[in-house]
mmCIF file of C-alpha atoms in Angstrom:
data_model
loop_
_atom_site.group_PDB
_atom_site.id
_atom_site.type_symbol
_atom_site.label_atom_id
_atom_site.label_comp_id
_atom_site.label_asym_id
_atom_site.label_seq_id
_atom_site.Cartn_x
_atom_site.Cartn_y
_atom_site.Cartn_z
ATOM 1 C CA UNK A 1 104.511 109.373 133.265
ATOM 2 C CA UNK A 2 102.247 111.770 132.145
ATOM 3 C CA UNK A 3 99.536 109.470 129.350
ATOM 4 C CA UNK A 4 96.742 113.031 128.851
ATOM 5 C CA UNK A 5 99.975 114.431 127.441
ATOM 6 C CA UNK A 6 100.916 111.764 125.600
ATOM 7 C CA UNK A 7 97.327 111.293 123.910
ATOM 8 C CA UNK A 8 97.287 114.943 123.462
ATOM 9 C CA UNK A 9 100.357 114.895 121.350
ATOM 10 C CA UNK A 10 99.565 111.838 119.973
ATOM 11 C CA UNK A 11 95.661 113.515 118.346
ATOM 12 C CA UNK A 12 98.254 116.674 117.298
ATOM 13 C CA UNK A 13 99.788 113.929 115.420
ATOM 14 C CA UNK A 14 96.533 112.602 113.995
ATOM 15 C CA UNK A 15 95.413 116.442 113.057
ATOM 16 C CA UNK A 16 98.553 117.084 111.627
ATOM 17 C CA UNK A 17 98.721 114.002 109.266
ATOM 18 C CA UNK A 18 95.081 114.209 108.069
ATOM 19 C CA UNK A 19 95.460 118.204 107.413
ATOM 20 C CA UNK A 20 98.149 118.129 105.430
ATOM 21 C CA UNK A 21 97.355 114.568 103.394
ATOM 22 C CA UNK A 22 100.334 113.201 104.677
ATOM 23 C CA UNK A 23 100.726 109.330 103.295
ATOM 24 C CA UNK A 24 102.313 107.882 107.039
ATOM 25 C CA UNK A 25 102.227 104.138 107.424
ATOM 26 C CA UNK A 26 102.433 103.742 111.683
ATOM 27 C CA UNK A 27 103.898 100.414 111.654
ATOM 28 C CA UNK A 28 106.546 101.199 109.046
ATOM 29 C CA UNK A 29 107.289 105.061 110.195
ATOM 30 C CA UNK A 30 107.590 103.396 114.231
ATOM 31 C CA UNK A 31 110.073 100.759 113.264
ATOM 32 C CA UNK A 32 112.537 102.902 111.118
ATOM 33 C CA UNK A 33 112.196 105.923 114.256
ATOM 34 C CA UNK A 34 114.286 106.126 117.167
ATOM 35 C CA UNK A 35 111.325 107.597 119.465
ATOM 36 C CA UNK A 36 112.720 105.739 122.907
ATOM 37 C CA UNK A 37 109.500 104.158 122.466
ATOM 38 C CA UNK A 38 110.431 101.274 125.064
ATOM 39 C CA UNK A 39 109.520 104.081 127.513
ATOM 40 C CA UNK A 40 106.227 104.333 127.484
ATOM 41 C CA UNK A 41 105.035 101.110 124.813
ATOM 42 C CA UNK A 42 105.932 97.697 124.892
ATOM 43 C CA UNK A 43 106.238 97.597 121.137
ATOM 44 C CA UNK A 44 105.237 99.155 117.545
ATOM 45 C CA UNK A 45 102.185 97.606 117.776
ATOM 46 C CA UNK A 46 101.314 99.036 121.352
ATOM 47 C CA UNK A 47 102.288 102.224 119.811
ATOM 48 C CA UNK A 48 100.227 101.584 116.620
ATOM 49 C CA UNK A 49 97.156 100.618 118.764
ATOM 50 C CA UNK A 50 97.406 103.978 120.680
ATOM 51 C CA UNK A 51 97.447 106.206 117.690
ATOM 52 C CA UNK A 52 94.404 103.926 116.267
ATOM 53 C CA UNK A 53 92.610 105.205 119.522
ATOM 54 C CA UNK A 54 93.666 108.149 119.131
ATOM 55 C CA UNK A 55 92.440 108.901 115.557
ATOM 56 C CA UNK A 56 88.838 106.989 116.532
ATOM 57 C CA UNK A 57 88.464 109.881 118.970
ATOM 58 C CA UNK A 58 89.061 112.249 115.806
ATOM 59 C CA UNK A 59 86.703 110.510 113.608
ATOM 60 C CA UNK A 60 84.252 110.045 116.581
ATOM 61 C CA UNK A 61 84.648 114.008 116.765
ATOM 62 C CA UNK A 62 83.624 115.004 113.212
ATOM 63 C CA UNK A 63 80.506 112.872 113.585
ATOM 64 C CA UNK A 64 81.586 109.437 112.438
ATOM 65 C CA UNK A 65 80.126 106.588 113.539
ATOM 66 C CA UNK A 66 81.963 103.939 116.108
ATOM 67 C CA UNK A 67 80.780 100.865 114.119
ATOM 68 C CA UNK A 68 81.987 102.009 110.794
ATOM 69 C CA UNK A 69 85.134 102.705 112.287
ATOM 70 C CA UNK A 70 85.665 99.515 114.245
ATOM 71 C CA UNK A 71 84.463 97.641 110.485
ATOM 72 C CA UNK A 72 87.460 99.432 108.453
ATOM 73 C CA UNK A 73 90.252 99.292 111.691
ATOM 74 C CA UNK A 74 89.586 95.445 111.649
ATOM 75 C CA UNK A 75 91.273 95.123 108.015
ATOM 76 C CA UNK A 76 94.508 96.290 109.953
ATOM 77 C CA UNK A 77 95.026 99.131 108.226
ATOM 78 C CA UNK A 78 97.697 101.895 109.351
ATOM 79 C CA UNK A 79 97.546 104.597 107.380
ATOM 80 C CA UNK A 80 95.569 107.157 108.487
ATOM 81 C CA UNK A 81 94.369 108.853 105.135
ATOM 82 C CA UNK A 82 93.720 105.953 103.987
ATOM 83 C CA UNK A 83 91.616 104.898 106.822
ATOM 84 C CA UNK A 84 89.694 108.252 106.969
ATOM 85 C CA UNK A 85 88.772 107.662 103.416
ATOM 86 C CA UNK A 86 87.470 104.424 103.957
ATOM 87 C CA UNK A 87 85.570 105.372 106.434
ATOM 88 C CA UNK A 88 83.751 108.382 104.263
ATOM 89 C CA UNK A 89 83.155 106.039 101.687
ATOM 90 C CA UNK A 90 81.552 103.231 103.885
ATOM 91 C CA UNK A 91 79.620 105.973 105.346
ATOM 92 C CA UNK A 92 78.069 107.392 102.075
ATOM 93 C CA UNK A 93 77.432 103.681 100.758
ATOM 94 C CA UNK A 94 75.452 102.480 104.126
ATOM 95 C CA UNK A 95 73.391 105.872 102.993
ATOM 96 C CA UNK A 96 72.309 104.570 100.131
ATOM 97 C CA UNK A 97 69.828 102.268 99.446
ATOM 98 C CA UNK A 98 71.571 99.586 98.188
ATOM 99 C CA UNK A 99 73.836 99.536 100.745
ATOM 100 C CA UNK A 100 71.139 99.589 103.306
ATOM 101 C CA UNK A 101 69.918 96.742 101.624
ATOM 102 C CA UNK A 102 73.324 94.939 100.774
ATOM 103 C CA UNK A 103 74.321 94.966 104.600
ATOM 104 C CA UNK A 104 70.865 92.917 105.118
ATOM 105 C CA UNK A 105 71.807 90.744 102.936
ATOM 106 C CA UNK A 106 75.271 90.147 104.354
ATOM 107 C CA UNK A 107 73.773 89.636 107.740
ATOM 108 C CA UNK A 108 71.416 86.988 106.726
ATOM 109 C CA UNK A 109 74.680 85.114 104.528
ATOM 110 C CA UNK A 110 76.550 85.745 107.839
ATOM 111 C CA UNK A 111 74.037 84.183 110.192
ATOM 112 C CA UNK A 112 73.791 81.540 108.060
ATOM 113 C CA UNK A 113 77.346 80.622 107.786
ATOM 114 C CA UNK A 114 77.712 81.230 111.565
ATOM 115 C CA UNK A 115 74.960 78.887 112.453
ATOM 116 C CA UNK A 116 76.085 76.117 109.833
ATOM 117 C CA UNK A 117 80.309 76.678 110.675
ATOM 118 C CA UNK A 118 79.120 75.752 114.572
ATOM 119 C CA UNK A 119 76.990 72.731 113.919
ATOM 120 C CA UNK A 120 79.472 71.369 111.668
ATOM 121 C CA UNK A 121 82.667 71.902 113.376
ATOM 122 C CA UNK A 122 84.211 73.679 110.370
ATOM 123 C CA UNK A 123 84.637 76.566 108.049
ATOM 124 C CA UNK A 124 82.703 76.697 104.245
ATOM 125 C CA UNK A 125 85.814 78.082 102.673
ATOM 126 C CA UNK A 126 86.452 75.932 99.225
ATOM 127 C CA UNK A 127 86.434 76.735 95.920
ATOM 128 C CA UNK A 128 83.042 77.006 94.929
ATOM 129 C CA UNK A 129 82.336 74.392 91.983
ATOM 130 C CA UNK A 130 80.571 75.644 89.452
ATOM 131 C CA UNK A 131 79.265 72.791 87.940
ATOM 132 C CA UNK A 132 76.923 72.145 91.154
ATOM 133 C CA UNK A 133 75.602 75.528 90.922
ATOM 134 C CA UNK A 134 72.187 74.576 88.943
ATOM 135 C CA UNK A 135 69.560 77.463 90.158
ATOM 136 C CA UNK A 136 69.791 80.507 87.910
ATOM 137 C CA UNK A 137 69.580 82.536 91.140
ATOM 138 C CA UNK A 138 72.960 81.153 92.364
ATOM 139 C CA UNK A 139 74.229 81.130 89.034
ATOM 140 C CA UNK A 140 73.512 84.798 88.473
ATOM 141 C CA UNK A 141 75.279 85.147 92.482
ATOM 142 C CA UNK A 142 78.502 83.860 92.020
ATOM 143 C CA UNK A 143 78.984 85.486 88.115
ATOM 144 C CA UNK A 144 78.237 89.056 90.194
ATOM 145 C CA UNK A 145 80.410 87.923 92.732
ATOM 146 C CA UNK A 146 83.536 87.210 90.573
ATOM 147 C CA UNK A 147 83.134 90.409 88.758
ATOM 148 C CA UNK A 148 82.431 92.360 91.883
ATOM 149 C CA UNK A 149 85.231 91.163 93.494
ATOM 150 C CA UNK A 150 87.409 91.954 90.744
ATOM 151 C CA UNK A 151 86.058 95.482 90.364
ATOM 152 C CA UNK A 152 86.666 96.204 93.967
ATOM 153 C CA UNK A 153 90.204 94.684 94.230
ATOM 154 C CA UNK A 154 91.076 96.836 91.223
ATOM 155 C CA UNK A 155 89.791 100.176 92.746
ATOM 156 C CA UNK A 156 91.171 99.735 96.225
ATOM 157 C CA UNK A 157 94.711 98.985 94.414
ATOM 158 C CA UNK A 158 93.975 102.719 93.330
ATOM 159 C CA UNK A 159 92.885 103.471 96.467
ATOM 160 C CA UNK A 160 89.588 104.639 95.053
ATOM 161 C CA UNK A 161 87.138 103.578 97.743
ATOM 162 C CA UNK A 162 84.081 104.990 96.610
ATOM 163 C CA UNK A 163 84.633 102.559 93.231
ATOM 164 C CA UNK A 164 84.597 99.613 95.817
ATOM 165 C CA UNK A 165 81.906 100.539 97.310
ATOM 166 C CA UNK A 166 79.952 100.888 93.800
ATOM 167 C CA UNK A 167 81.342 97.738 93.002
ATOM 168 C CA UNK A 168 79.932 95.957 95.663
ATOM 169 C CA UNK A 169 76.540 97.191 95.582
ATOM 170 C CA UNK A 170 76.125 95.479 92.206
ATOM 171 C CA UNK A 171 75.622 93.142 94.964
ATOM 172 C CA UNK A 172 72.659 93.962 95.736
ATOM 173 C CA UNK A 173 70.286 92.449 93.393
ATOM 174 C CA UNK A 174 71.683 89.252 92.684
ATOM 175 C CA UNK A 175 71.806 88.615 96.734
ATOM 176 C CA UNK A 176 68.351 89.892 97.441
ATOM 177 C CA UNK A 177 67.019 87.547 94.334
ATOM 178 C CA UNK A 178 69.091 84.691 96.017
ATOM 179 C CA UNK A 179 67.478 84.661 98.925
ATOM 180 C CA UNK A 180 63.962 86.183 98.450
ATOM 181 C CA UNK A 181 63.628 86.049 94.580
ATOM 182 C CA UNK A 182 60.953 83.899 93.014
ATOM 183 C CA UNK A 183 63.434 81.323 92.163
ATOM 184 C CA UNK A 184 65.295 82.069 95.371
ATOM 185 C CA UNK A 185 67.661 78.888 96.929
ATOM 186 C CA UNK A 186 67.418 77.088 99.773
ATOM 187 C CA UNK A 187 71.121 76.853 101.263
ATOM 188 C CA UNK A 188 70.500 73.926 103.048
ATOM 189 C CA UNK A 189 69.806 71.386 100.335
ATOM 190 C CA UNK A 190 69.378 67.876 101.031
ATOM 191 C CA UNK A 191 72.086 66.696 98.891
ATOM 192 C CA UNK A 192 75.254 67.687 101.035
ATOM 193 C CA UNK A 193 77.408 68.394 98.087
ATOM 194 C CA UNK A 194 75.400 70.917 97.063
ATOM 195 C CA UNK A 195 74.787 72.214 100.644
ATOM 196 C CA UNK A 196 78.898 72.825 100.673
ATOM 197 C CA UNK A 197 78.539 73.916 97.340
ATOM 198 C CA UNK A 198 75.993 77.028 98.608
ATOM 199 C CA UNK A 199 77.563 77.498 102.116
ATOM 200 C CA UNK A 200 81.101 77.932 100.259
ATOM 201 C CA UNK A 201 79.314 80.653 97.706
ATOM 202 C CA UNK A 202 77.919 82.475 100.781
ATOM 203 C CA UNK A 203 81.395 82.793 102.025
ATOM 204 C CA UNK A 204 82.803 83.699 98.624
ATOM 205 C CA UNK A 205 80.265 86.912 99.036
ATOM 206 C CA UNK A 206 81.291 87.368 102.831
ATOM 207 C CA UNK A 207 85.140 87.234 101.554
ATOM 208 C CA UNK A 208 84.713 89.671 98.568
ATOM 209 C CA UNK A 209 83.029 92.244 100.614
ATOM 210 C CA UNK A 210 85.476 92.111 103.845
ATOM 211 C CA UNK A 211 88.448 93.444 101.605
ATOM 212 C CA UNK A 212 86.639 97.076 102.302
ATOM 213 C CA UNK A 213 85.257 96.744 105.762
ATOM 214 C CA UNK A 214 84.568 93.836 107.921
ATOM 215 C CA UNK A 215 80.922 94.043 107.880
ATOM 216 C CA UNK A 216 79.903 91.957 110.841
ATOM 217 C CA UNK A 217 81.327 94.743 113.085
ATOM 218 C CA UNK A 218 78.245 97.121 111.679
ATOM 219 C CA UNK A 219 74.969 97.730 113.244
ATOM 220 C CA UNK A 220 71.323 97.201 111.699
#
């Protein structure tokens, strides 16, 4: 009956948690608790969804920007710390050059895809097959893909978000030569298999990068 009390308890919460470093999965924490939440939610995730406001009014606070925070709350995360840190580290890599640069990059695969998935009716989201991939430029793409990818997925197990973020801007040069290189690719090839074939790798770069921030949610 009263909700400025309940968000003010709710950002004591946040404060609380983020001071002291304290590892405190919502979803889990909400469902083992007997906090009469019926009262005032509808469920865990109503509850969840008001403590995510509440800590994007803490993060919006200490000077962090709404996109980047919207990009790393769309991977469904629910612990805070965690989510604070990969916020900081998506902040520092946009910073950067590459990263500047990177995000370009992912914008023009993305518009691509978007355009392409609409006109056809469908998703690019096969296996890419190597054997089709006959530029060097999209040869050297998906090889720094795969081992991007694999870098990444191995620091974010640690929970080292700044190594996913370096890991990922390997990206950079192999994406920018791709498209704007002076053997750059055409994705829209005549030959259809090999149009699939360069849609499908686009997406394999859109995929690898999402598993630290959904990057279509970022402006620039």
């Amino acid at each position: 009956k009263d909700p400025f009390a309940l968000r003010r308890a709710a950002l004591g919460v946040v404060r609380l948690v983020l001071e002291n470093d304290v590892r405190l999965p919502l979803r889990e924490t909400t469902q083992l608790g007997n906090f009469q939440v019926a009262q005032a939610f509808a469920d865990v995730n109503d509850l969840t969804a008001f403590f995510a406001d509440r800590l994007k009014q803490y993060l919006r606070d200490q000077g962090q920007r709404h996109d980047l925070i919207d990009a790393v709350f769309a991977l469904g995360e629910d612990d805070l710390v965690l989510i604070v840190k990969r916020v900081e580290a998506l902040a520092a890599f946009l910073d950067s050059e590459d990263g500047a640069n990177l995000l370009a990059g992912y914008k023009r695969a993305a518009n691509i895809l978007r355009a392409e998935e609409k006109k056809d009716k469908r998703a690019f989201d096969g296996a890419v097959n190597e054997s089709l991939l006959s530029a060097k430029a999209e040869q050297a793409l998906f090889t720094a893909i795969t081992k991007s990818a694999n870098a990444a997925q191995s620091a974010l197990q640690s929970e080292d978000f700044a190594a996913a973020m370096t890991a990922l801007a390997s990206l950079r040069g192999p994406v920018d030569a791709f498209f704007d290189g002076p053997d750059s690719v055409m994705v829209n090839a005549e030959e259809a298999a090999i149009r699939e074939n360069r849609l499908n790798l686009l997406n394999m770069m859109r995929d690898a990068m999402g598993t630290v921030a959904d990057f279509s949610k970022i402006e620039g």
